[in-house]
Short mmCIF file of C-alpha atoms in Angstrom, two decimals:
data_model
loop_
_atom_site.label_atom_id
_atom_site.label_comp_id
_atom_site.label_asym_id
_atom_site.label_seq_id
_atom_site.Cartn_x
_atom_site.Cartn_y
_atom_site.Cartn_z
CA UNK A 1 17.59 10.12 -33.68
CA UNK A 2 19.29 9.80 -30.32
CA UNK A 3 17.27 10.35 -27.13
CA UNK A 4 13.63 11.34 -27.29
CA UNK A 5 13.00 14.89 -28.55
CA UNK A 6 16.63 15.85 -27.92
CA UNK A 7 16.14 15.77 -24.15
CA UNK A 8 18.81 14.68 -21.71
CA UNK A 9 18.36 11.03 -20.82
CA UNK A 10 18.83 11.63 -17.10
CA UNK A 11 15.96 14.11 -16.92
CA UNK A 12 13.43 11.31 -17.30
CA UNK A 13 14.47 9.50 -14.11
CA UNK A 14 14.41 10.06 -10.35
CA UNK A 15 17.07 7.48 -9.49
CA UNK A 16 20.11 6.23 -11.41
CA UNK A 17 21.45 2.82 -10.34
CA UNK A 18 25.00 2.07 -11.45
CA UNK A 19 26.80 -1.19 -11.84
CA UNK A 20 30.41 -0.70 -10.74
CA UNK A 21 33.04 -2.81 -12.54
CA UNK A 22 33.03 -1.74 -16.16
CA UNK A 23 30.82 1.31 -15.54
CA UNK A 24 32.33 3.40 -12.72
CA UNK A 25 35.73 1.76 -12.45
CA UNK A 26 37.85 -0.99 -13.93
CA UNK A 27 39.30 -3.06 -11.06
CA UNK A 28 40.74 -0.14 -9.05
CA UNK A 29 40.82 2.81 -11.46
CA UNK A 30 37.92 5.06 -12.42
CA UNK A 31 36.77 4.85 -16.04
CA UNK A 32 37.36 8.16 -17.83
CA UNK A 33 34.40 10.48 -17.35
CA UNK A 34 32.75 8.41 -14.61
CA UNK A 35 33.83 10.60 -11.67
CA UNK A 36 32.60 13.74 -13.43
CA UNK A 37 29.30 12.09 -14.37
CA UNK A 38 28.48 11.05 -10.81
CA UNK A 39 29.61 14.43 -9.46
CA UNK A 40 27.24 16.11 -11.91
CA UNK A 41 24.35 13.95 -10.71
CA UNK A 42 25.10 14.88 -7.11
CA UNK A 43 25.38 18.57 -8.02
CA UNK A 44 21.93 18.39 -9.60
CA UNK A 45 20.51 16.78 -6.46
CA UNK A 46 19.74 13.47 -8.17
CA UNK A 47 19.57 10.18 -6.28
CA UNK A 48 22.13 7.51 -7.11
CA UNK A 49 22.72 3.94 -5.98
CA UNK A 50 25.25 1.25 -6.79
CA UNK A 51 24.39 -2.41 -7.35
CA UNK A 52 27.22 -4.88 -7.71
CA UNK A 53 27.52 -8.63 -8.03
CA UNK A 54 31.03 -8.42 -6.58
CA UNK A 55 30.88 -10.35 -3.30
CA UNK A 56 34.52 -9.73 -2.38
CA UNK A 57 33.88 -6.33 -0.74
CA UNK A 58 31.42 -5.13 1.90
CA UNK A 59 29.15 -2.15 1.21
CA UNK A 60 31.29 0.05 3.46
CA UNK A 61 34.44 -1.06 1.65
CA UNK A 62 32.87 -0.26 -1.72
CA UNK A 63 31.79 3.16 -0.48
CA UNK A 64 35.32 3.84 0.75
CA UNK A 65 36.75 2.69 -2.59
CA UNK A 66 34.44 4.99 -4.52
CA UNK A 67 35.15 7.94 -2.23
CA UNK A 68 38.87 7.35 -2.68
CA UNK A 69 38.37 7.60 -6.44
CA UNK A 70 36.59 10.94 -6.09
CA UNK A 71 33.04 9.56 -6.06
CA UNK A 72 31.50 10.39 -2.67
CA UNK A 73 29.38 7.40 -1.64
CA UNK A 74 27.64 6.22 1.51
CA UNK A 75 27.45 2.53 2.51
CA UNK A 76 23.64 2.65 2.38
CA UNK A 77 23.85 3.61 -1.32
CA UNK A 78 25.75 0.39 -2.12
CA UNK A 79 23.91 -2.89 -2.68
CA UNK A 80 26.15 -5.97 -2.90
CA UNK A 81 25.30 -9.57 -3.66
CA UNK A 82 27.24 -10.61 -0.54
CA UNK A 83 24.99 -8.57 1.76
CA UNK A 84 21.86 -9.72 -0.08
CA UNK A 85 22.91 -13.38 0.23
CA UNK A 86 23.58 -12.98 3.95
CA UNK A 87 20.17 -11.39 4.52
CA UNK A 88 18.47 -14.15 2.55
CA UNK A 89 20.13 -16.86 4.66
CA UNK A 90 19.37 -14.96 7.88
CA UNK A 91 15.69 -15.16 6.99
CA UNK A 92 15.86 -18.91 6.27
CA UNK A 93 18.16 -20.27 8.98
CA UNK A 94 18.18 -20.26 12.78
CA UNK A 95 20.30 -17.62 14.49
CA UNK A 96 23.94 -18.67 14.68
CA UNK A 97 23.57 -21.43 12.09
CA UNK A 98 26.86 -22.55 10.47
CA UNK A 99 27.34 -21.55 6.82
CA UNK A 100 30.23 -22.82 4.72
CA UNK A 101 31.77 -19.94 2.77
CA UNK A 102 33.43 -20.20 -0.62
CA UNK A 103 34.68 -16.69 -1.28
CA UNK A 104 36.36 -13.66 0.22
CA UNK A 105 36.50 -12.40 3.80
CA UNK A 106 33.84 -9.80 2.96
CA UNK A 107 31.28 -12.57 2.51
CA UNK A 108 32.18 -14.02 5.91
CA UNK A 109 31.85 -10.56 7.46
CA UNK A 110 28.37 -10.10 6.00
CA UNK A 111 27.29 -13.45 7.48
CA UNK A 112 28.61 -12.49 10.91
CA UNK A 113 26.82 -9.14 10.66
CA UNK A 114 23.44 -10.92 10.38
CA UNK A 115 24.13 -13.39 13.18
CA UNK A 116 25.26 -16.46 11.23
CA UNK A 117 28.47 -18.44 11.75
CA UNK A 118 30.93 -18.81 8.85
CA UNK A 119 32.71 -22.18 8.68
CA UNK A 120 35.23 -23.74 6.32
CA UNK A 121 34.73 -27.51 6.59
CA UNK A 122 31.91 -29.85 5.62
CA UNK A 123 32.57 -31.74 8.87
CA UNK A 124 31.20 -28.67 10.72
CA UNK A 125 27.75 -29.65 9.39
CA UNK A 126 26.86 -26.36 7.67
CA UNK A 127 23.19 -25.67 7.03
CA UNK A 128 24.10 -23.85 3.84
CA UNK A 129 26.93 -23.20 1.41
CA UNK A 130 27.28 -19.66 0.09
CA UNK A 131 29.55 -19.16 -2.90
CA UNK A 132 30.90 -15.79 -4.01
CA UNK A 133 33.90 -14.53 -5.95
CA UNK A 134 37.25 -14.53 -4.17
CA UNK A 135 40.63 -14.30 -5.91
CA UNK A 136 42.09 -17.00 -3.62
CA UNK A 137 39.30 -19.57 -4.06
CA UNK A 138 40.76 -22.93 -4.97
CA UNK A 139 40.16 -26.66 -5.11
CA UNK A 140 40.09 -27.16 -1.33
CA UNK A 141 37.19 -24.75 -0.79
CA UNK A 142 35.28 -26.14 -3.76
CA UNK A 143 35.79 -29.70 -2.53
CA UNK A 144 34.45 -28.87 0.95
CA UNK A 145 31.44 -27.16 -0.62
CA UNK A 146 30.76 -30.18 -2.83
CA UNK A 147 30.76 -32.50 0.18
CA UNK A 148 28.53 -30.15 2.20
CA UNK A 149 25.94 -29.84 -0.57
CA UNK A 150 25.86 -33.62 -1.03
CA UNK A 151 25.19 -33.88 2.70
CA UNK A 152 22.11 -31.68 2.32
CA UNK A 153 23.31 -28.08 2.76
CA UNK A 154 21.44 -25.37 0.84
CA UNK A 155 23.63 -24.08 -2.00
CA UNK A 156 23.43 -20.31 -2.57
CA UNK A 157 25.46 -18.45 -5.21
CA UNK A 158 25.91 -14.71 -4.82
CA UNK A 159 25.97 -14.39 -8.61
CA UNK A 160 26.78 -16.31 -11.78
CA UNK A 161 28.88 -13.79 -13.74
CA UNK A 162 30.97 -15.92 -16.06
CA UNK A 163 33.69 -13.25 -16.27
CA UNK A 164 34.78 -10.05 -14.61
CA UNK A 165 36.46 -7.13 -16.42
CA UNK A 166 40.14 -6.33 -16.07
CA UNK A 167 42.76 -4.20 -17.77
CA UNK A 168 43.86 -7.39 -19.58
CA UNK A 169 40.37 -8.33 -20.71
CA UNK A 170 37.68 -10.55 -19.18
CA UNK A 171 38.85 -12.93 -16.44
CA UNK A 172 37.01 -15.87 -14.82
CA UNK A 173 34.23 -14.67 -12.51
CA UNK A 174 32.13 -16.38 -9.87
CA UNK A 175 29.96 -18.02 -12.51
CA UNK A 176 33.00 -19.91 -13.77
CA UNK A 177 33.63 -21.20 -10.24
CA UNK A 178 29.96 -22.04 -9.79
CA UNK A 179 30.25 -24.05 -13.00
CA UNK A 180 32.93 -26.20 -11.38
CA UNK A 181 30.54 -27.21 -8.60
CA UNK A 182 27.65 -27.54 -11.05
CA UNK A 183 29.73 -30.05 -13.00
CA UNK A 184 30.78 -31.95 -9.88
CA UNK A 185 27.28 -32.02 -8.36
CA UNK A 186 25.38 -32.39 -11.64
CA UNK A 187 22.86 -29.73 -10.59
CA UNK A 188 22.34 -25.98 -10.28
CA UNK A 189 22.52 -23.87 -7.11
CA UNK A 190 19.35 -23.78 -5.05
CA UNK A 191 19.35 -19.97 -5.18
CA UNK A 192 21.18 -17.25 -7.09
CA UNK A 193 21.02 -13.83 -5.45
CA UNK A 194 22.76 -11.33 -7.73
CA UNK A 195 22.06 -10.07 -11.20
CA UNK A 196 20.41 -11.13 -13.49
CA UNK A 197 18.01 -11.92 -10.66
CA UNK A 198 15.96 -8.83 -9.96
CA UNK A 199 16.40 -8.49 -6.19
CA UNK A 200 19.20 -5.92 -6.16
CA UNK A 201 17.44 -3.63 -8.61
CA UNK A 202 14.06 -4.02 -6.95
CA UNK A 203 15.62 -3.05 -3.62
CA UNK A 204 17.23 0.00 -5.20
CA UNK A 205 14.07 1.04 -7.04
CA UNK A 206 12.13 1.19 -3.79
CA UNK A 207 14.30 4.19 -2.92
CA UNK A 208 13.00 6.25 -5.84
CA UNK A 209 9.88 7.40 -3.94
CA UNK A 210 7.62 6.33 -6.77
CA UNK A 211 9.73 7.94 -9.49
CA UNK A 212 11.34 6.24 -12.46
CA UNK A 213 14.60 4.30 -12.12
CA UNK A 214 17.32 3.92 -14.76
CA UNK A 215 19.83 1.07 -14.50
CA UNK A 216 23.26 1.69 -16.04
CA UNK A 217 25.39 -1.35 -16.79
CA UNK A 218 28.02 -2.83 -19.07
CA UNK A 219 26.82 -6.44 -19.23
CA UNK A 220 23.84 -7.69 -21.17
CA UNK A 221 23.67 -10.99 -19.30
CA UNK A 222 23.54 -9.47 -15.81
CA UNK A 223 22.84 -5.73 -15.67
CA UNK A 224 20.48 -5.45 -18.62
CA UNK A 225 18.67 -8.75 -18.11
CA UNK A 226 18.33 -7.96 -14.40
CA UNK A 227 16.83 -4.54 -15.18
CA UNK A 228 14.33 -6.09 -17.56
CA UNK A 229 13.32 -8.70 -14.97
CA UNK A 230 12.76 -5.86 -12.51
CA UNK A 231 10.68 -3.93 -15.07
CA UNK A 232 13.17 -1.04 -15.25
CA UNK A 233 14.66 0.93 -18.14
CA UNK A 234 18.36 0.38 -18.79
CA UNK A 235 21.35 2.05 -20.40
CA UNK A 236 24.14 -0.14 -21.79
CA UNK A 237 27.52 1.62 -21.77
CA UNK A 238 30.27 0.24 -23.98
CA UNK A 239 33.06 0.64 -21.40
CA UNK A 240 33.07 -2.88 -20.00
CA UNK A 241 32.29 -6.44 -21.00
CA UNK A 242 29.48 -6.37 -23.60
CA UNK A 243 30.22 -4.84 -26.97
CA UNK A 244 28.25 -4.12 -30.12
CA UNK A 245 28.59 -7.65 -31.60
CA UNK A 246 26.95 -9.05 -28.45
CA UNK A 247 24.31 -6.31 -28.50
CA UNK A 248 23.26 -7.07 -32.08
CA UNK A 249 23.00 -10.79 -31.23
CA UNK A 250 21.16 -10.21 -27.94
CA UNK A 251 18.03 -12.16 -27.08
CA UNK A 252 14.95 -10.03 -26.26
CA UNK A 253 15.44 -10.51 -22.49
CA UNK A 254 18.90 -8.92 -22.76
CA UNK A 255 18.12 -5.88 -24.91
CA UNK A 256 18.63 -2.46 -23.28
CA UNK A 257 16.41 0.59 -23.58
CA UNK A 258 19.33 2.85 -24.50
CA UNK A 259 22.97 2.56 -25.57
CA UNK A 260 25.86 4.99 -25.06
CA UNK A 261 29.58 4.71 -25.47
CA UNK A 262 30.09 5.97 -21.90
CA UNK A 263 28.37 7.92 -19.12
CA UNK A 264 28.33 11.11 -21.18
CA UNK A 265 25.15 9.60 -22.61
CA UNK A 266 23.31 10.54 -19.42
CA UNK A 267 23.67 14.25 -20.20
CA UNK A 268 24.35 14.68 -23.94
CA UNK A 269 21.32 13.87 -26.14
CA UNK A 270 23.67 13.06 -29.02
CA UNK A 271 25.68 10.61 -26.90
CA UNK A 272 22.86 8.12 -26.17
CA UNK A 273 20.36 6.43 -28.42
CA UNK A 274 17.16 4.50 -27.85
CA UNK A 275 17.25 1.02 -29.35
CA UNK A 276 16.00 -0.26 -31.61
CA UNK A 277 15.57 2.73 -33.88
CA UNK A 278 14.15 2.92 -37.37
CA UNK A 279 16.04 1.06 -40.08
CA UNK A 280 16.04 4.28 -42.14
CA UNK A 281 16.65 7.34 -39.94
CA UNK A 282 19.31 9.76 -38.76
CA UNK A 283 20.98 9.78 -42.17
CA UNK A 284 21.45 6.00 -42.18
CA UNK A 285 19.68 3.12 -43.84
CA UNK A 286 20.00 -0.62 -43.34
CA UNK A 287 18.87 -2.87 -46.17
CA UNK A 288 18.61 -6.65 -46.24
CA UNK A 289 20.35 -7.90 -49.40
CA UNK A 290 19.89 -11.65 -49.67
CA UNK A 291 20.46 -12.18 -45.96
CA UNK A 292 23.23 -9.59 -45.60
CA UNK A 293 22.58 -6.27 -43.88
CA UNK A 294 23.98 -3.30 -45.80
CA UNK A 295 24.64 -0.10 -43.82
CA UNK A 296 24.71 3.06 -45.93
CA UNK A 297 24.62 6.81 -45.30
CA UNK A 298 26.26 9.15 -42.81
CA UNK A 299 25.50 10.77 -39.49
CA UNK A 300 25.90 10.00 -35.80
CA UNK A 301 27.41 6.57 -35.18
CA UNK A 302 24.85 5.78 -32.48
CA UNK A 303 22.00 6.42 -34.91
CA UNK A 304 23.63 3.88 -37.21
CA UNK A 305 23.76 1.45 -34.28
CA UNK A 306 20.05 1.96 -33.55
CA UNK A 307 19.24 1.19 -37.18
CA UNK A 308 21.42 -1.92 -37.09
CA UNK A 309 19.67 -3.10 -33.92
CA UNK A 310 16.30 -2.74 -35.64
CA UNK A 311 17.37 -4.88 -38.57
CA UNK A 312 19.42 -7.44 -36.61
CA UNK A 313 16.76 -7.98 -33.96
CA UNK A 314 14.17 -8.61 -36.67
CA UNK A 315 16.27 -11.34 -38.28
CA UNK A 316 16.04 -14.99 -37.17
CA UNK A 317 19.81 -15.02 -36.60
CA UNK A 318 22.50 -12.35 -36.65
CA UNK A 319 23.31 -11.79 -40.32
CA UNK A 320 26.53 -10.58 -41.89
CA UNK A 321 26.81 -6.79 -41.95
CA UNK A 322 28.41 -5.00 -44.90
CA UNK A 323 29.26 -1.28 -45.14
CA UNK A 324 28.37 0.77 -48.20
CA UNK A 325 30.80 3.67 -48.41
CA UNK A 326 33.65 4.90 -46.17
CA UNK A 327 31.40 6.49 -43.52
CA UNK A 328 29.62 3.20 -42.92
CA UNK A 329 32.93 1.34 -42.85
CA UNK A 330 34.30 3.76 -40.23
CA UNK A 331 31.21 3.27 -38.04
CA UNK A 332 31.42 -0.51 -38.20
CA UNK A 333 35.12 -0.41 -37.38
CA UNK A 334 34.50 1.90 -34.40
CA UNK A 335 32.06 -0.64 -32.99
CA UNK A 336 34.39 -3.62 -33.47
CA UNK A 337 32.40 -5.03 -36.38
CA UNK A 338 34.03 -6.47 -39.51
CA UNK A 339 34.07 -4.20 -42.54
CA UNK A 340 34.79 -6.84 -45.17
CA UNK A 341 38.11 -5.43 -46.11
#
């Protein structure tokens, strides 16, 4: 069945840590239900935090953005990869050291805030290159970074998200830009700060006063993997980048604790499910027929998903999935899975 013993998922945790893009908002608009969900957490006196790989905004800017959407937020509740990268470099470099920035003004501001000096040219002999997402990043910035790294500068990436969500679908993220330098330099960054590295979540979890922390995200390769690296439970919501096909094919390090269609899963026991479930439960059964998984039965769609996760994650590779009956076909279609007809 869905969550344990029919209890609300949120009741098992002291702190809820949200990813932002794809969970709370999409670019600059709140995702339906997200404002109400966070307001309900606040009304119940629950602790919340926000962890984002987006290095194009400062924590204060993110807090202002959230508040403008109807989600009251304080800068200290927001953890960004830009701020984390600046703090990391502050601890490794002399005060005032030059750092070449590939990214948005917010990243430069975070460096200034910790006493480092942002620069734009390799000729300024930067001690480090820090690379974060910026919509105006182009060849010139990448070329300067390439020269600086070849000259011995430390190369730090705020994150390696291959894409970022948008109203038009996934668009190139910082990971795609990091890949340009990786190709040119024939090596990886010296350090990656953001998710799926565990630092952001570990920092957030320290605020739970010894209680349990739940990470809520929309990406298996960043949010969920990062939560697992930090030893935290996670909830995948299907409002952003990762969908059910990716979930069923997920490697063990990217498998969430729970799945919900949206943030209603925090409060409605029927709207979230622990994965994997049993292959024969909740009115559904999944049977392996010569390498093809057959879904049969009826009931809650998330219970069907939990059963499919159990069978798919036990297989050496993601098998074909076939519905048996109209209810099963409707469930597969709702999750963006082929129905065979």
